[in-house]
Short mmCIF file of C-alpha atoms in Angstrom, two decimals:
data_model
loop_
_atom_site.label_atom_id
_atom_site.label_comp_id
_atom_site.label_asym_id
_atom_site.label_seq_id
_atom_site.Cartn_x
_atom_site.Cartn_y
_atom_site.Cartn_z
CA SER A 702 -0.25 -0.35 0.29
CA VAL A 703 2.79 2.31 0.49
CA VAL A 704 4.42 1.77 -2.74
CA LEU A 705 1.16 1.90 -4.47
CA GLU A 706 0.81 5.37 -2.71
CA LEU A 707 3.78 6.46 -3.52
CA ARG A 708 3.49 5.82 -6.94
CA GLY A 709 0.73 7.88 -7.10
CA VAL A 710 2.76 10.81 -5.52
CA LEU A 711 5.13 10.25 -7.95
CA LEU A 712 2.45 10.46 -10.84
CA GLU A 713 0.56 13.09 -9.21
CA ARG A 714 3.69 15.23 -9.19
CA GLN A 715 5.01 13.79 -12.89
CA ALA A 716 1.38 15.15 -14.05
CA THR A 717 2.14 18.70 -12.66
CA LEU A 718 5.21 19.11 -14.40
CA ASP A 719 3.64 18.13 -16.88
CA ASP A 720 1.30 21.25 -16.77
CA ALA A 721 3.58 23.58 -16.09
CA VAL A 722 6.30 22.28 -18.68
CA PHE A 723 3.77 22.62 -21.10
CA GLN A 724 2.31 26.33 -19.91
CA LEU A 725 6.42 27.71 -19.53
CA ARG A 726 5.84 26.35 -24.17
CA ALA A 727 3.02 28.03 -24.48
CA LEU A 728 4.37 31.32 -22.83
CA ARG A 729 7.62 31.00 -25.16
CA GLN A 730 5.12 30.93 -28.28
CA VAL A 731 3.38 33.84 -27.38
CA ALA A 732 6.42 35.42 -26.49
CA ARG A 733 7.32 34.98 -29.86
CA LEU A 734 3.92 36.15 -31.23
CA LEU A 735 5.55 39.67 -29.49
CA SER A 736 8.36 39.89 -30.69
CA SER A 737 7.27 39.56 -34.22
CA VAL A 738 5.01 42.43 -36.07
CA HIS A 739 2.08 41.20 -37.79
CA SER A 740 -0.94 42.85 -39.56
CA SER A 741 -3.73 42.70 -37.46
CA GLU A 742 -5.53 40.58 -39.07
CA GLU A 743 -2.30 38.17 -38.90
CA THR A 744 -2.47 38.54 -34.98
CA GLU A 745 -6.21 37.15 -34.87
CA ARG A 746 -5.36 34.52 -36.50
CA LEU A 747 -2.21 33.49 -34.95
CA ILE A 748 -3.99 34.17 -31.53
CA LEU A 749 -7.09 31.74 -32.39
CA ASP A 750 -5.03 29.32 -33.58
CA PHE A 751 -2.42 29.30 -30.85
CA MET A 752 -4.80 29.02 -28.57
CA ALA A 753 -7.01 26.30 -30.36
CA GLU A 754 -3.97 24.44 -29.76
CA VAL A 755 -3.62 25.23 -26.60
CA PHE A 756 -6.38 24.10 -25.54
CA PHE A 757 -7.78 21.42 -27.81
CA THR A 758 -10.96 22.92 -28.64
CA ARG A 759 -13.76 22.03 -31.54
CA TRP A 760 -13.67 25.28 -31.92
CA ALA A 761 -12.60 28.72 -31.52
CA CYS A 762 -13.99 31.93 -32.38
CA LEU A 763 -12.07 35.49 -31.48
CA TYR A 764 -14.54 38.80 -31.64
CA ARG A 765 -13.34 41.85 -32.23
CA PRO A 766 -15.48 45.32 -31.29
CA SER A 767 -16.53 47.13 -34.25
CA GLY A 768 -19.58 49.87 -33.95
CA LYS A 769 -22.64 48.84 -31.87
CA GLU A 770 -21.40 44.76 -32.01
CA PHE A 771 -18.58 42.24 -31.45
CA ILE A 772 -18.51 40.33 -34.42
CA PRO A 773 -16.57 36.91 -35.27
CA ALA A 774 -13.03 38.35 -36.79
CA VAL A 775 -12.28 34.77 -37.57
CA PHE A 776 -14.23 31.57 -36.77
CA ARG A 777 -12.17 27.74 -36.93
CA SER A 778 -14.28 24.85 -36.54
CA ARG A 779 -13.36 20.72 -37.06
CA ASP A 780 -16.74 20.68 -38.00
CA ASP A 781 -16.87 22.69 -40.53
CA ALA A 782 -19.97 24.37 -38.57
CA ASP A 783 -20.67 28.23 -39.92
CA PRO A 784 -19.73 31.29 -37.57
CA PRO A 785 -21.61 32.38 -34.83
CA ARG A 786 -23.81 36.02 -35.39
CA PRO A 787 -22.11 38.85 -33.61
CA ILE A 788 -23.23 40.11 -30.23
CA PRO A 789 -24.23 43.12 -29.14
CA HIS A 790 -21.55 45.27 -27.71
CA SER A 791 -23.94 47.35 -24.72
CA ASP A 792 -25.16 43.36 -23.46
CA PHE A 793 -22.17 41.82 -23.70
CA GLU A 794 -20.10 44.31 -21.31
CA ASN A 795 -22.91 44.41 -18.94
CA ALA A 796 -22.28 40.93 -18.35
CA LEU A 797 -18.95 40.69 -18.52
CA PRO A 798 -17.77 44.35 -17.54
CA PRO A 799 -13.81 45.31 -19.08
CA GLY A 800 -11.35 44.15 -16.39
CA SER A 801 -13.12 40.47 -15.44
CA LEU A 802 -11.32 37.90 -15.52
CA VAL A 803 -11.66 34.04 -17.82
CA THR A 804 -14.78 32.26 -17.21
CA THR A 805 -17.58 30.08 -18.53
CA SER A 806 -20.86 30.04 -19.79
CA ASP A 807 -22.48 29.39 -16.27
CA ASN A 808 -23.92 32.92 -15.83
CA VAL A 809 -27.30 32.60 -17.18
CA ALA A 810 -26.54 36.42 -18.90
CA ILE A 811 -23.22 36.00 -20.39
CA ALA A 812 -24.73 32.50 -22.08
CA SER A 813 -27.56 33.90 -23.81
CA LEU A 814 -25.36 36.00 -25.54
CA LEU A 815 -22.63 33.25 -26.98
CA PRO A 816 -22.86 30.59 -29.43
CA ALA A 817 -23.96 27.30 -28.01
CA GLY A 818 -21.42 24.76 -26.63
CA THR A 819 -19.16 27.43 -25.16
CA GLU A 820 -17.18 26.44 -22.29
CA LEU A 821 -14.16 29.04 -21.60
CA VAL A 822 -15.20 32.70 -22.38
CA VAL A 823 -11.43 34.97 -21.91
CA PRO A 824 -11.48 38.82 -22.38
CA LEU A 825 -8.36 40.57 -24.33
CA ASP A 826 -8.15 43.41 -22.24
CA ALA A 827 -5.86 46.34 -21.78
CA GLY A 828 -6.84 48.34 -19.23
CA ALA A 829 -10.44 49.76 -19.74
CA GLU A 830 -10.40 48.75 -23.05
CA ARG A 831 -11.59 45.37 -24.82
CA LEU A 832 -9.43 44.78 -27.62
CA ALA A 833 -11.30 41.38 -28.84
CA VAL A 834 -13.17 38.36 -26.88
CA LEU A 835 -11.73 34.57 -27.32
CA VAL A 836 -14.60 31.93 -26.99
CA LEU A 837 -13.83 28.24 -26.86
CA GLY A 838 -15.59 25.05 -27.70
CA PRO A 839 -15.56 22.31 -25.39
CA GLY A 840 -12.34 20.40 -25.50
CA LEU A 841 -11.34 17.25 -27.72
CA ASN A 842 -10.93 15.06 -25.20
CA GLU A 843 -14.24 16.58 -23.56
CA ARG A 844 -13.03 16.99 -20.25
CA PRO A 845 -14.14 20.49 -18.63
CA TYR A 846 -11.72 23.10 -18.46
CA GLY A 847 -10.64 23.01 -14.95
CA ARG A 848 -8.61 25.47 -12.61
CA ALA A 849 -5.08 24.74 -14.63
CA GLU A 850 -7.00 25.80 -17.89
CA HIS A 851 -8.29 29.12 -16.76
CA GLU A 852 -5.07 30.84 -15.02
CA LEU A 853 -3.33 29.96 -18.27
CA ALA A 854 -5.86 31.15 -20.55
CA GLY A 855 -5.74 34.36 -17.69
CA THR A 856 -1.96 34.61 -18.78
CA LEU A 857 -2.30 33.68 -22.56
CA ALA A 858 -5.06 36.31 -22.79
CA PHE A 859 -2.51 39.33 -21.05
CA ALA A 860 -0.52 39.07 -24.08
CA ALA A 861 -2.34 38.41 -26.88
CA ALA A 862 -3.89 41.69 -25.88
CA ILE A 863 -1.07 43.24 -25.97
CA ALA A 864 -0.20 41.56 -29.16
CA LEU A 865 -2.69 43.11 -30.79
CA LYS A 866 -2.40 46.42 -29.21
CA ASN A 867 1.49 46.27 -30.67
CA ALA A 868 -0.21 45.58 -34.00
CA GLU A 869 -3.09 48.61 -34.29
CA LEU A 870 -0.35 50.78 -32.67
CA VAL A 871 1.72 50.15 -35.99
CA GLU A 872 -0.87 50.13 -38.27
CA ARG A 873 -1.82 53.23 -37.22
CA LEU A 874 2.01 55.21 -37.43
CA HIS A 875 2.13 53.06 -40.89
CA SER A 876 -1.13 54.91 -41.90
CA ALA A 877 0.00 58.46 -40.27
CA ALA A 878 3.04 58.26 -41.95
CA THR A 879 1.45 57.25 -45.37
CA THR A 880 -1.56 58.80 -45.36
CA ASP A 881 -3.06 62.29 -45.83
CA GLU A 882 -5.54 63.21 -42.74
CA LEU A 883 -8.11 65.33 -44.52
CA THR A 884 -8.89 62.69 -47.46
CA GLY A 885 -7.29 59.32 -46.23
CA LEU A 886 -5.51 59.52 -49.54
CA TYR A 887 -1.69 58.45 -50.48
CA ASN A 888 0.05 61.37 -49.18
CA ARG A 889 2.87 63.28 -50.79
CA ARG A 890 6.00 61.02 -49.73
CA ALA A 891 3.77 58.12 -50.20
CA LEU A 892 2.69 58.81 -53.57
CA GLU A 893 6.60 59.70 -55.09
CA GLU A 894 7.42 55.96 -52.96
CA ARG A 895 4.83 53.86 -55.11
CA LEU A 896 5.52 56.37 -58.21
CA GLU A 897 8.89 55.53 -58.45
CA ALA A 898 7.96 51.59 -57.95
CA GLU A 899 5.67 51.95 -60.76
CA LEU A 900 8.41 53.29 -63.29
CA SER A 901 11.31 51.14 -62.63
CA ARG A 902 8.27 48.29 -63.58
CA ALA A 903 7.14 50.10 -65.62
CA VAL A 904 11.43 50.90 -67.49
CA ARG A 905 12.60 47.20 -66.45
CA HIS A 906 9.54 45.44 -68.52
CA GLU A 907 9.23 48.13 -71.14
CA LEU A 908 5.70 48.97 -70.54
CA ASN A 909 3.78 52.66 -70.65
CA THR A 910 2.66 54.05 -67.33
CA SER A 911 1.54 58.03 -67.08
CA VAL A 912 0.73 60.00 -64.15
CA VAL A 913 -2.53 62.17 -64.08
CA LEU A 914 -1.52 65.65 -62.12
CA ILE A 915 -4.66 67.65 -61.15
CA ASP A 916 -5.58 71.25 -59.89
CA ILE A 917 -8.62 72.36 -59.02
CA ASP A 918 -9.49 75.33 -60.60
CA ARG A 919 -10.08 78.85 -58.51
CA PHE A 920 -9.61 77.26 -55.57
CA LYS A 921 -8.27 80.22 -53.64
CA PRO A 922 -11.63 81.55 -54.07
CA ILE A 923 -13.67 79.11 -52.52
CA ASN A 924 -11.73 79.04 -49.50
CA ASP A 925 -11.85 83.12 -48.71
CA THR A 926 -15.73 83.39 -50.12
CA LEU A 927 -17.33 79.96 -48.37
CA GLY A 928 -14.42 79.42 -45.54
CA HIS A 929 -11.76 76.90 -45.17
CA ALA A 930 -14.43 74.25 -44.50
CA ALA A 931 -16.44 74.52 -47.64
CA GLY A 932 -12.27 74.86 -49.55
CA ASP A 933 -11.78 70.66 -47.24
CA ARG A 934 -15.26 69.43 -48.34
CA LEU A 935 -14.60 70.21 -51.70
CA LEU A 936 -11.01 68.37 -51.59
CA ILE A 937 -12.53 65.13 -49.85
CA LEU A 938 -15.20 65.34 -52.75
CA LEU A 939 -12.65 65.26 -55.72
CA ALA A 940 -10.19 62.53 -53.55
CA ASP A 941 -13.24 60.43 -53.16
CA THR A 942 -14.70 60.72 -56.96
CA LEU A 943 -10.89 60.11 -57.99
CA GLN A 944 -10.69 56.70 -55.84
CA GLN A 945 -14.52 55.40 -58.13
CA GLN A 946 -13.14 55.85 -60.91
CA CYS A 947 -9.32 54.31 -60.77
CA ARG A 948 -8.87 51.15 -60.80
CA THR A 949 -7.77 48.11 -58.57
CA LEU A 950 -4.05 48.98 -59.88
CA ASP A 951 -3.97 52.37 -60.02
CA THR A 952 -2.85 54.71 -57.26
CA VAL A 953 -4.29 57.98 -56.27
CA GLY A 954 -2.91 60.61 -54.03
CA ARG A 955 -3.00 64.23 -52.75
CA LEU A 956 0.49 66.05 -53.06
CA GLY A 957 -0.47 69.15 -51.29
CA GLY A 958 -3.41 72.63 -51.12
CA ASP A 959 -5.29 71.15 -54.32
CA GLU A 960 -3.40 69.40 -56.36
CA PHE A 961 -3.83 65.21 -56.82
CA LEU A 962 -1.90 62.85 -58.50
CA VAL A 963 -2.74 59.80 -59.85
CA VAL A 964 -0.44 56.74 -61.54
CA LEU A 965 -1.71 54.76 -64.22
CA PRO A 966 0.22 51.92 -64.59
CA MET A 967 0.02 49.81 -68.07
CA THR A 968 -1.43 53.08 -69.83
CA SER A 969 -0.39 55.67 -72.08
CA ALA A 970 -1.13 59.31 -72.53
CA ASP A 971 -3.42 58.71 -74.94
CA GLU A 972 -5.29 55.84 -72.63
CA ALA A 973 -4.84 58.15 -69.94
CA MET A 974 -7.38 60.54 -72.03
CA VAL A 975 -10.16 58.26 -70.98
CA PHE A 976 -9.82 58.04 -67.13
CA VAL A 977 -9.72 62.00 -67.59
CA ARG A 978 -13.14 62.32 -69.31
CA ARG A 979 -14.66 60.00 -66.59
CA VAL A 980 -13.19 62.40 -63.82
CA GLN A 981 -14.37 65.54 -65.58
CA LYS A 982 -18.36 64.32 -65.98
CA GLN A 983 -18.01 63.32 -62.42
CA VAL A 984 -16.54 66.48 -61.15
CA LYS A 985 -19.24 68.44 -63.17
CA MET A 986 -21.75 66.49 -61.25
CA ILE A 987 -20.02 67.82 -58.08
CA GLY A 988 -21.30 71.41 -59.01
CA GLU A 989 -24.87 69.92 -59.44
CA GLU A 990 -24.62 68.87 -56.79
CA HIS A 991 -23.20 71.02 -54.88
CA PRO A 992 -24.51 74.18 -55.87
CA GLU A 993 -22.66 76.01 -53.18
CA PHE A 994 -19.60 75.65 -55.37
CA GLY A 995 -20.51 76.59 -58.85
CA ASN A 996 -19.42 75.54 -61.81
CA GLN A 997 -16.64 73.84 -60.28
CA THR A 998 -13.92 72.37 -62.83
CA ILE A 999 -10.12 70.93 -62.66
CA SER A 1000 -7.64 71.19 -65.04
CA LEU A 1001 -4.83 68.29 -65.47
CA GLY A 1002 -1.52 67.35 -66.91
CA ILE A 1003 -0.29 63.70 -67.97
CA GLY A 1004 3.28 62.80 -68.27
CA GLU A 1005 3.57 58.74 -69.89
CA CYS A 1006 6.88 57.12 -69.16
CA PRO A 1007 9.52 57.13 -70.79
CA ARG A 1008 8.46 58.79 -73.69
CA HIS A 1009 8.89 62.29 -70.79
CA GLY A 1010 10.64 60.68 -68.28
CA ALA A 1011 12.23 57.51 -66.40
CA ASN A 1012 11.92 58.77 -62.86
CA VAL A 1013 10.10 60.87 -60.21
CA SER A 1014 11.59 64.12 -60.82
CA THR A 1015 11.27 63.90 -64.18
CA ILE A 1016 8.34 62.63 -64.91
CA LEU A 1017 6.65 64.99 -62.49
CA ALA A 1018 8.44 68.37 -63.86
CA ALA A 1019 6.52 67.10 -67.68
CA ALA A 1020 3.15 66.26 -66.17
CA ASP A 1021 3.75 69.78 -63.83
CA ARG A 1022 4.31 71.96 -67.38
CA ALA A 1023 1.44 69.95 -68.90
CA LEU A 1024 -0.46 71.47 -65.98
CA TYR A 1025 0.92 74.60 -65.96
CA HIS A 1026 -0.15 74.54 -70.16
CA ALA A 1027 -3.75 73.89 -69.53
CA LYS A 1028 -3.78 76.54 -66.87
CA ARG A 1029 -2.73 78.81 -68.95
CA SER A 1030 -5.65 77.86 -72.40
CA GLY A 1031 -8.14 78.87 -69.70
CA ARG A 1032 -8.68 76.09 -67.40
CA ASN A 1033 -11.20 73.28 -67.72
CA THR A 1034 -8.51 70.85 -69.70
CA VAL A 1035 -6.39 69.27 -70.19
CA ALA A 1036 -2.73 68.90 -71.71
CA ILE A 1037 -0.67 65.91 -72.58
CA ALA A 1038 2.81 66.62 -72.02
CA GLU A 1039 5.67 67.06 -74.74
CA GLU A 1040 8.27 65.76 -75.86
CA THR A 1041 11.51 65.20 -74.39
CA SER A 1042 14.73 66.46 -76.27
#
């Protein structure tokens, strides 16, 4: 009996040691996740896949806040089940406020909001901000989650929340560095980087790439008479128009002030005129739908690579000369750059 009792103690300690080793390995994997930079979408998927494997779940879902709901951003099921429905934001946070610990679906208020079969609810909070909620279904071994799983889930949730927050901050910084704050288009720096890449590809593969430089006619009087808020609205309306008329492979951005640039890969200057006509037609509609701007028009200058230049400075200079010619010709017109000598 003593031997059997001793064996039982040793087996119990071995099991405890195995659990500790497993938890350390899980923490090491999370540390690797935190040490690398991923997009928010990649981080969401990595968190879900990792947690689902650690806890051997039949299914798992990561919810992210979006407006008035928590939406199922990533879902994984071994039974090919359909993703669950969104959860009302306010109802869920009332049932499980930010800062709450890992819990089960024993709480009736929580269970009524979550998918059937939910066994573990893991909030991913950063202070008072709820970044996500991880919901785990039953384990593949059909054993209920015990205290050890709850504690491990809480530790991993803290690390996962940090990873999500880091991903969001990196994306925000990248967006601030490349995006025009007013219009949401590329800013000058990002535009020139994209243009340089497109010109390099055009030269390397002997393709045509055109740039269209766009300037709003008589923009200063709008700011002077209607105010800068009205001028900003016009800039946003033109930015939206340009985006709508661009193809997926095109690049559009704001160079500054009331100047915009559109990069049209695999497009000659003559072919770019098709895009220009569409834009001019839509700009005319801006004046009809927003009579405060009057009969609003734009002037445009087109440069083609390699015909008018093969690098950023030369092609932009060519398009700028063409734009100046369009302005001198009475505005509301378009001009193609002259041949370089």
